[in-house]
XYZ file of C-alpha atoms in Angstrom:
509
model
C -18.208 -14.567 -195.224
C -18.300 -16.263 -191.801
C -19.331 -12.964 -190.271
C -22.072 -12.604 -192.816
C -23.400 -16.118 -192.151
C -23.390 -15.477 -188.424
C -25.344 -12.277 -188.886
C -27.921 -14.006 -191.113
C -28.670 -16.680 -188.476
C -31.875 -15.532 -186.682
C -32.861 -16.420 -183.139
C -36.532 -16.996 -182.297
C -37.752 -13.983 -180.270
C -38.640 -14.380 -176.643
C -41.139 -12.380 -174.555
C -38.906 -9.416 -173.747
C -36.599 -9.159 -176.730
C -38.047 -9.954 -180.121
C -34.978 -8.611 -181.916
C -32.013 -10.603 -180.644
C -28.925 -9.237 -182.409
C -25.307 -10.501 -182.070
C -23.302 -7.902 -180.159
C -20.351 -8.399 -182.500
C -22.021 -6.852 -185.500
C -24.554 -4.276 -184.267
C -23.586 -1.173 -182.345
C -25.544 0.069 -179.341
C -27.409 2.668 -181.388
C -28.788 0.060 -183.810
C -29.892 -2.257 -180.966
C -31.617 0.594 -179.175
C -33.415 1.549 -182.397
C -34.613 -2.055 -182.904
C -35.842 -2.404 -179.321
C -37.527 1.007 -179.504
C -39.291 -0.037 -182.720
C -40.710 -3.168 -181.057
C -41.817 -1.218 -177.995
C -43.645 1.232 -180.262
C -45.466 -1.710 -181.906
C -46.621 -3.041 -178.529
C -47.413 0.383 -177.053
C -49.360 1.753 -180.044
C -51.215 -1.558 -180.486
C -52.219 -1.595 -176.815
C -53.667 1.929 -176.986
C -55.928 0.968 -179.884
C -56.934 -2.365 -178.258
C -57.884 -0.619 -175.010
C -60.021 1.887 -176.854
C -61.793 -0.918 -178.720
C -62.333 -2.938 -175.520
C -63.768 0.141 -173.803
C -66.437 0.376 -176.499
C -67.087 -3.400 -176.511
C -67.512 -3.673 -172.729
C -69.670 -0.552 -172.646
C -72.039 -2.167 -175.149
C -71.775 -5.470 -173.263
C -72.705 -3.715 -170.001
C -75.842 -2.330 -171.650
C -76.725 -5.804 -172.950
C -76.252 -7.279 -169.447
C -78.375 -4.517 -167.953
C -81.351 -5.015 -170.260
C -81.261 -8.709 -171.158
C -79.853 -10.662 -168.151
C -82.079 -11.841 -165.327
C -82.399 -9.297 -162.528
C -81.023 -11.809 -160.058
C -77.538 -11.635 -161.556
C -77.471 -8.069 -162.877
C -76.210 -6.758 -159.529
C -73.153 -9.035 -159.848
C -72.351 -9.093 -163.596
C -73.057 -5.449 -164.491
C -70.662 -3.943 -161.895
C -67.900 -6.252 -163.163
C -68.378 -5.328 -166.837
C -68.763 -1.656 -165.870
C -65.525 -1.805 -163.900
C -63.741 -3.362 -166.869
C -65.144 -0.582 -169.126
C -63.844 2.122 -166.775
C -60.458 0.403 -166.406
C -59.996 0.034 -170.190
C -61.091 3.624 -170.853
C -58.869 5.019 -168.112
C -55.844 3.045 -169.255
C -56.432 4.125 -172.878
C -56.461 7.777 -171.782
C -53.409 7.391 -169.500
C -51.356 5.628 -172.197
C -52.007 8.479 -174.601
C -50.478 10.878 -172.064
C -47.764 8.760 -170.394
C -45.590 6.232 -172.282
C -44.819 2.918 -170.534
C -42.179 0.214 -170.991
C -42.772 -2.945 -172.971
C -43.021 -5.065 -169.798
C -45.701 -2.821 -168.320
C -47.548 -2.776 -171.641
C -47.540 -6.590 -171.809
C -48.708 -6.770 -168.163
C -51.589 -4.396 -168.898
C -52.609 -6.408 -171.954
C -52.510 -9.686 -170.023
C -54.468 -8.239 -167.113
C -57.205 -6.922 -169.397
C -57.437 -10.352 -171.035
C -57.848 -11.970 -167.596
C -60.545 -9.454 -166.597
C -62.453 -10.181 -169.803
C -62.189 -13.892 -169.052
C -63.551 -13.387 -165.511
C -66.520 -11.404 -166.836
C -67.361 -14.147 -169.335
C -66.964 -16.902 -166.692
C -69.325 -15.066 -164.336
C -72.021 -14.899 -167.000
C -71.401 -18.565 -167.822
C -71.667 -19.524 -164.136
C -74.927 -17.684 -163.457
C -76.671 -18.509 -166.701
C -75.216 -22.005 -167.021
C -75.803 -21.855 -170.772
C -73.542 -23.901 -173.101
C -73.401 -21.053 -175.656
C -71.267 -19.063 -173.193
C -68.461 -21.477 -174.152
C -68.228 -19.493 -177.411
C -67.329 -16.328 -175.466
C -64.543 -18.174 -173.630
C -63.108 -19.565 -176.882
C -63.182 -16.093 -178.481
C -61.254 -14.615 -175.550
C -58.644 -17.376 -175.814
C -58.164 -16.740 -179.561
C -58.124 -12.961 -179.037
C -55.329 -13.357 -176.464
C -53.125 -14.983 -179.070
C -53.982 -12.217 -181.548
C -53.315 -9.274 -179.233
C -50.738 -10.208 -176.592
C -47.023 -9.779 -177.328
C -45.716 -11.847 -174.396
C -45.674 -15.646 -174.275
C -45.770 -15.651 -170.425
C -48.935 -13.558 -170.291
C -50.496 -15.630 -173.082
C -49.933 -18.801 -171.063
C -51.345 -17.166 -167.915
C -54.417 -15.835 -169.711
C -55.190 -19.115 -171.505
C -54.558 -21.143 -168.321
C -56.997 -19.021 -166.308
C -59.578 -19.412 -169.091
C -59.219 -23.219 -169.094
C -59.219 -23.557 -165.295
C -62.170 -21.190 -164.943
C -64.105 -23.086 -167.598
C -63.454 -26.403 -165.877
C -64.556 -25.035 -162.472
C -67.779 -23.564 -163.872
C -68.525 -26.815 -165.718
C -68.045 -28.758 -162.467
C -69.947 -26.320 -160.224
C -72.928 -26.095 -162.565
C -72.994 -29.786 -163.501
C -72.720 -29.020 -167.212
C -72.925 -31.936 -169.652
C -70.861 -32.404 -172.841
C -67.456 -32.164 -171.200
C -65.882 -33.904 -174.166
C -67.343 -31.613 -176.848
C -66.780 -28.381 -174.909
C -63.335 -29.500 -173.846
C -62.467 -30.146 -177.471
C -63.550 -26.560 -178.345
C -61.429 -25.125 -175.534
C -58.445 -27.224 -176.612
C -58.768 -26.181 -180.279
C -59.132 -22.489 -179.393
C -56.067 -22.704 -177.155
C -54.065 -24.337 -179.961
C -55.298 -21.726 -182.462
C -54.373 -18.914 -180.068
C -50.862 -20.290 -179.743
C -50.503 -20.685 -183.531
C -51.609 -17.093 -184.069
C -49.125 -15.921 -181.457
C -46.274 -17.955 -182.976
C -47.121 -16.650 -186.461
C -47.003 -13.053 -185.275
C -43.740 -13.608 -183.483
C -42.328 -15.306 -186.562
C -43.250 -12.281 -188.671
C -41.430 -10.013 -186.244
C -38.485 -12.400 -186.321
C -38.415 -12.165 -190.105
C -38.348 -8.420 -189.758
C -35.288 -8.803 -187.581
C -33.734 -11.123 -190.168
C -34.240 -8.585 -192.910
C -32.581 -5.960 -190.791
C -29.660 -8.283 -190.162
C -29.366 -8.893 -193.893
C -29.134 -5.174 -194.283
C -26.328 -5.097 -191.728
C -24.519 -7.890 -193.581
C -24.866 -5.995 -196.826
C -23.524 -2.949 -195.042
C -20.405 -4.919 -194.047
C -19.843 -5.930 -197.668
C -20.290 -2.380 -198.881
C -17.829 -1.094 -196.297
C -15.262 -3.525 -197.665
C -15.906 -2.285 -201.200
C -15.676 1.325 -200.060
C -12.290 0.691 -198.485
C -10.989 -0.668 -201.793
C -12.205 2.441 -203.598
C -10.958 4.995 -201.101
C -8.007 6.065 -203.244
C -10.219 6.417 -206.290
C -12.613 8.550 -204.260
C -9.778 10.811 -203.136
C -8.740 11.315 -206.734
C -12.352 11.977 -207.687
C -12.705 14.501 -204.870
C -9.616 16.320 -206.119
C -11.017 16.397 -209.636
C -14.379 17.600 -208.334
C -12.621 20.302 -206.341
C -10.919 21.600 -209.460
C -14.184 21.348 -211.362
C -15.949 23.262 -208.593
C -13.310 26.001 -208.734
C -13.777 26.164 -212.488
C -17.547 26.327 -212.065
C -17.178 29.085 -209.482
C -15.116 31.109 -211.944
C -17.751 30.517 -214.602
C -20.496 31.436 -212.123
C -18.758 34.731 -211.302
C -18.449 35.459 -215.016
C -22.114 34.613 -215.668
C -23.350 36.725 -212.758
C -21.299 39.658 -214.007
C -23.302 39.690 -217.257
C -25.885 42.489 -217.208
C -28.655 40.058 -218.067
C -30.295 36.837 -216.913
C -28.319 33.829 -218.159
C -30.494 30.700 -218.191
C -30.824 27.096 -219.309
C -34.010 25.023 -219.568
C -35.538 21.889 -221.041
C -36.895 21.972 -224.572
C -40.426 22.723 -223.341
C -39.349 25.805 -221.346
C -41.261 24.349 -218.386
C -38.327 23.311 -216.174
C -35.355 25.653 -215.776
C -32.023 23.904 -215.162
C -30.019 27.037 -214.388
C -30.651 30.749 -213.905
C -28.138 33.408 -212.891
C -28.533 35.575 -209.791
C -29.168 38.652 -211.893
C -32.794 37.456 -212.038
C -33.230 38.493 -208.396
C -32.206 42.076 -209.214
C -34.191 42.397 -212.441
C -37.412 40.536 -211.541
C -37.185 40.098 -207.754
C -37.776 36.323 -207.723
C -35.293 33.937 -206.078
C -33.371 31.496 -208.256
C -34.875 28.631 -206.224
C -38.390 29.441 -207.449
C -37.230 29.370 -211.079
C -35.547 25.999 -210.581
C -38.122 24.300 -208.325
C -41.500 25.514 -209.646
C -42.401 23.845 -212.905
C -43.828 26.284 -215.457
C -42.670 29.297 -213.399
C -41.392 31.286 -216.413
C -44.524 30.944 -218.521
C -46.881 31.620 -215.600
C -45.156 34.963 -214.897
C -45.165 36.253 -218.467
C -47.659 39.077 -218.980
C -51.059 37.486 -219.805
C -51.297 39.466 -223.052
C -47.933 38.083 -224.248
C -48.193 34.432 -223.141
C -49.876 33.023 -226.240
C -47.594 34.875 -228.661
C -44.420 33.886 -226.809
C -45.474 30.245 -226.539
C -46.467 29.916 -230.196
C -43.348 31.636 -231.523
C -40.964 29.748 -229.218
C -42.571 26.382 -230.006
C -42.320 27.032 -233.745
C -38.637 28.038 -233.629
C -37.658 25.162 -231.312
C -39.481 22.688 -233.564
C -37.266 23.662 -236.501
C -34.136 23.967 -234.346
C -33.628 27.677 -235.046
C -32.043 30.187 -232.673
C -34.368 33.114 -232.112
C -34.951 36.425 -230.345
C -38.149 37.885 -228.976
C -39.355 40.708 -226.776
C -42.086 40.266 -224.163
C -43.266 41.464 -220.769
C -42.953 39.692 -217.423
C -44.600 40.495 -214.094
C -41.946 41.178 -211.423
C -42.256 40.153 -207.772
C -43.427 43.654 -206.821
C -46.133 43.585 -209.521
C -44.253 45.876 -211.928
C -44.142 45.102 -215.659
C -40.618 44.434 -216.979
C -39.801 44.324 -220.694
C -37.269 41.629 -221.636
C -35.352 40.871 -224.799
C -34.675 37.118 -224.845
C -31.878 35.764 -227.060
C -32.303 31.983 -227.274
C -29.870 29.321 -228.512
C -31.123 25.827 -229.366
C -28.643 23.160 -228.181
C -28.355 19.845 -230.046
C -27.142 16.451 -228.817
C -26.986 13.478 -231.186
C -28.694 15.593 -233.838
C -31.698 16.222 -231.611
C -32.723 19.288 -229.617
C -31.708 18.561 -226.023
C -32.044 21.873 -224.195
C -32.260 25.649 -224.546
C -29.855 28.333 -223.401
C -30.296 32.061 -223.487
C -29.868 35.525 -222.028
C -32.676 37.886 -221.027
C -31.893 41.610 -221.127
C -33.960 44.242 -219.335
C -35.153 46.682 -222.011
C -37.795 48.391 -219.888
C -36.057 51.801 -220.067
C -35.669 51.496 -223.841
C -39.350 50.646 -224.164
C -40.283 53.647 -222.020
C -38.167 55.924 -224.234
C -39.693 54.334 -227.319
C -43.195 54.866 -225.935
C -42.344 58.479 -225.097
C -41.080 59.013 -228.633
C -44.239 57.496 -230.057
C -46.369 59.754 -227.866
C -44.302 62.760 -228.920
C -44.592 61.748 -232.558
C -48.346 61.322 -232.189
C -48.644 64.762 -230.595
C -46.562 66.270 -233.409
C -48.640 64.426 -235.980
C -51.855 65.738 -234.412
C -50.513 69.290 -234.566
C -49.243 68.632 -238.088
C -52.534 67.248 -239.386
C -54.897 69.575 -237.509
C -53.069 72.860 -238.189
C -54.977 75.568 -240.111
C -51.820 76.361 -242.081
C -50.119 74.278 -244.767
C -47.113 72.468 -243.316
C -44.845 70.924 -245.906
C -41.411 69.488 -246.597
C -39.604 69.314 -249.938
C -36.119 68.255 -250.907
C -33.507 70.623 -252.268
C -34.748 70.012 -255.800
C -38.230 71.201 -254.840
C -40.001 67.797 -254.831
C -42.562 67.481 -252.055
C -41.767 64.892 -249.385
C -44.695 65.443 -247.030
C -47.704 67.754 -246.553
C -50.452 67.925 -243.975
C -54.193 67.513 -244.479
C -54.825 71.250 -244.797
C -52.659 71.341 -247.962
C -54.929 68.803 -249.604
C -58.040 70.738 -248.566
C -56.767 74.137 -249.784
C -55.004 73.114 -253.029
C -57.475 70.400 -254.008
C -54.860 67.742 -254.782
C -54.799 64.293 -253.178
C -51.931 63.332 -250.905
C -50.542 60.968 -253.537
C -50.713 63.653 -256.251
C -48.849 66.227 -254.133
C -46.014 63.754 -253.371
C -45.405 63.408 -257.127
C -45.300 67.186 -257.684
C -42.579 69.863 -257.543
C -43.063 73.369 -256.134
C -42.556 74.733 -259.675
C -45.846 73.169 -260.698
C -47.898 75.370 -258.358
C -45.768 78.590 -258.383
C -45.775 81.457 -260.884
C -42.634 81.415 -263.037
C -41.166 84.683 -261.693
C -41.851 83.571 -258.103
C -40.174 80.202 -258.796
C -36.959 81.934 -259.814
C -37.131 84.081 -256.676
C -37.599 80.972 -254.514
C -34.645 79.201 -256.126
C -32.471 82.268 -255.512
C -33.511 82.393 -251.869
C -32.679 78.707 -251.470
C -29.207 79.280 -252.842
C -28.619 82.206 -250.492
C -30.043 80.223 -247.556
C -27.589 77.388 -248.336
C -24.844 80.022 -248.287
C -25.818 80.959 -244.747
C -28.154 83.917 -245.238
C -31.420 84.180 -243.341
C -34.630 85.674 -244.750
C -37.956 86.761 -243.278
C -41.209 85.263 -244.486
C -42.294 85.926 -248.061
C -45.561 86.110 -249.954
C -46.124 83.523 -252.689
C -49.091 82.901 -254.962
C -49.944 79.238 -255.513
C -52.241 77.730 -258.129
C -54.854 75.287 -256.842
C -55.907 72.215 -258.831
C -58.947 74.048 -260.244
C -56.727 76.926 -261.433
C -57.647 79.637 -258.930
C -54.783 81.404 -257.192
C -54.220 81.610 -253.456
C -51.839 84.020 -251.730
C -49.731 82.553 -248.887
C -47.341 83.992 -246.347
C -44.522 81.410 -246.278
C -41.871 80.837 -243.596
C -39.254 78.163 -244.290
C -36.027 76.727 -242.863
C -33.388 74.136 -243.719
C -33.075 70.659 -242.265
C -29.481 69.577 -241.650
C -28.148 66.060 -241.203
C -24.518 65.552 -240.183
C -23.727 69.096 -241.324
C -25.325 68.594 -244.725
C -28.648 70.226 -245.802
C -31.142 67.569 -246.861
C -34.568 69.237 -247.022
C -36.606 72.404 -246.520
C -39.532 72.642 -244.095
C -42.115 75.368 -244.371
C -45.382 76.786 -243.051
C -47.711 78.568 -245.493
C -50.601 80.672 -244.161
C -53.468 81.583 -246.487
C -53.634 85.405 -246.575
C -55.804 85.715 -249.701
C -58.736 87.203 -247.777
C -56.472 89.538 -245.874
C -54.870 90.743 -249.140
C -58.311 91.260 -250.695
C -59.373 93.392 -247.722
C -56.102 95.342 -247.903
C -56.612 95.992 -251.633
C -60.195 97.086 -251.019
C -59.090 99.501 -248.308
C -56.370 100.799 -250.550
C -58.822 101.426 -253.411
C -61.228 103.119 -251.004
C -58.445 105.335 -249.735
C -57.454 106.292 -253.254
C -61.046 107.078 -254.173
C -61.609 109.373 -251.185
C -58.235 111.039 -251.676
C -59.164 111.750 -255.285
C -62.567 113.046 -254.234
C -61.156 115.501 -251.722
C -58.473 116.644 -254.122
C -61.026 117.631 -256.810
C -63.469 119.327 -254.430
C -63.738 123.240 -254.255
C -61.871 124.874 -251.418
C -64.649 126.734 -249.580
C -68.253 125.926 -249.548
């Protein structure tokens, strides 16, 4: 505790070293940092002051030029112009070349003296009591801007001596009143300076308190060194265990993840995400709302609504959606989500995303193929049908409805025996039996009855459908050949008629 008390005892700063630190407790690096900090305060403050004085004296030069009597312009204006140039030049130089704290204080003091000389010259030539105000302002400003007690004393002393000489040379009255103003401004300047230095001293004290606290913490850390070693060993084993788990997770052919209950901040994501979607794991973990913002725009609302509903009721769920990969490609994902509870409340979500893009492509191809088949099926000019082994219709195309006159629902309740002639039905049943026995047959002609009773002749080709080696249905294509048969019969009758005619005709004419 004695060391701590010694550290907490501040020393009032002097002109060159505001931060006086006991060598016993602060290393060289800390002392250098403190001194450098103070130098930066002085240096940066001086640059801004010089820039401001450049502007002030430039304006003051213009005022002298236009408002002072011509008899003194040739003396006062060059002085204020010179001060303007000096301040501007120093401001520019200090922005390019850093200087030490001593040089900075010397520059500040010198500028203060130059400003005092300019004001005293005006006071001397005009001999106006109101010029006392300018001198008092310069004295107060010196205490507000200078960082060195020596230069403050020099600047204020020159102001007082100069004032006294001008008062004596110009036979000014009111020595007592003006002297009181000069005295008060000098005291105020010193108080301002002391207050600023005290503030910097308090800054040093706070830093020393920090150092004292550091000593106490070091003592505590020494007492806990063994516990830390044991903790490090435990953490090492935990890290090894986590590494094993990480290897296992990354070997899963999917994206293993964990997030908050709002799915806005991911807490963990496996490296497989880089291979599947192309985004780094850092983006998933650091960018809030990354997952939702990269879901396909058409799926975002559905995914959000469904996920929110399931999470609200604490139910595990699965869903399929599209995400936009880093290269702009669309990737289909199947997300299996588990809702994790802590203290009977939903605390986080865990899940695995599987890439099902290839499956979706195959599914889309199958749908396209099915649509093409369905178009051919529905738009064919022949009847395409399927019935089970008992003869009950399972499916027919649109042309069957148009030709037979039955509705689709009516046909699906019917059996082939209801539209076949009895002798043809027996023939069909016999062919089915032989086909089941392995025999193959060419197409056959069958006569079907339409809903209105008229008969239509079809050329029918059929085949069996097998499933796991077992016949389950019969598919067939029936082409309407009624018109062709009518033409054939007409030709046949015509042939017979001409044959008969030639047979009965006389041989020689």
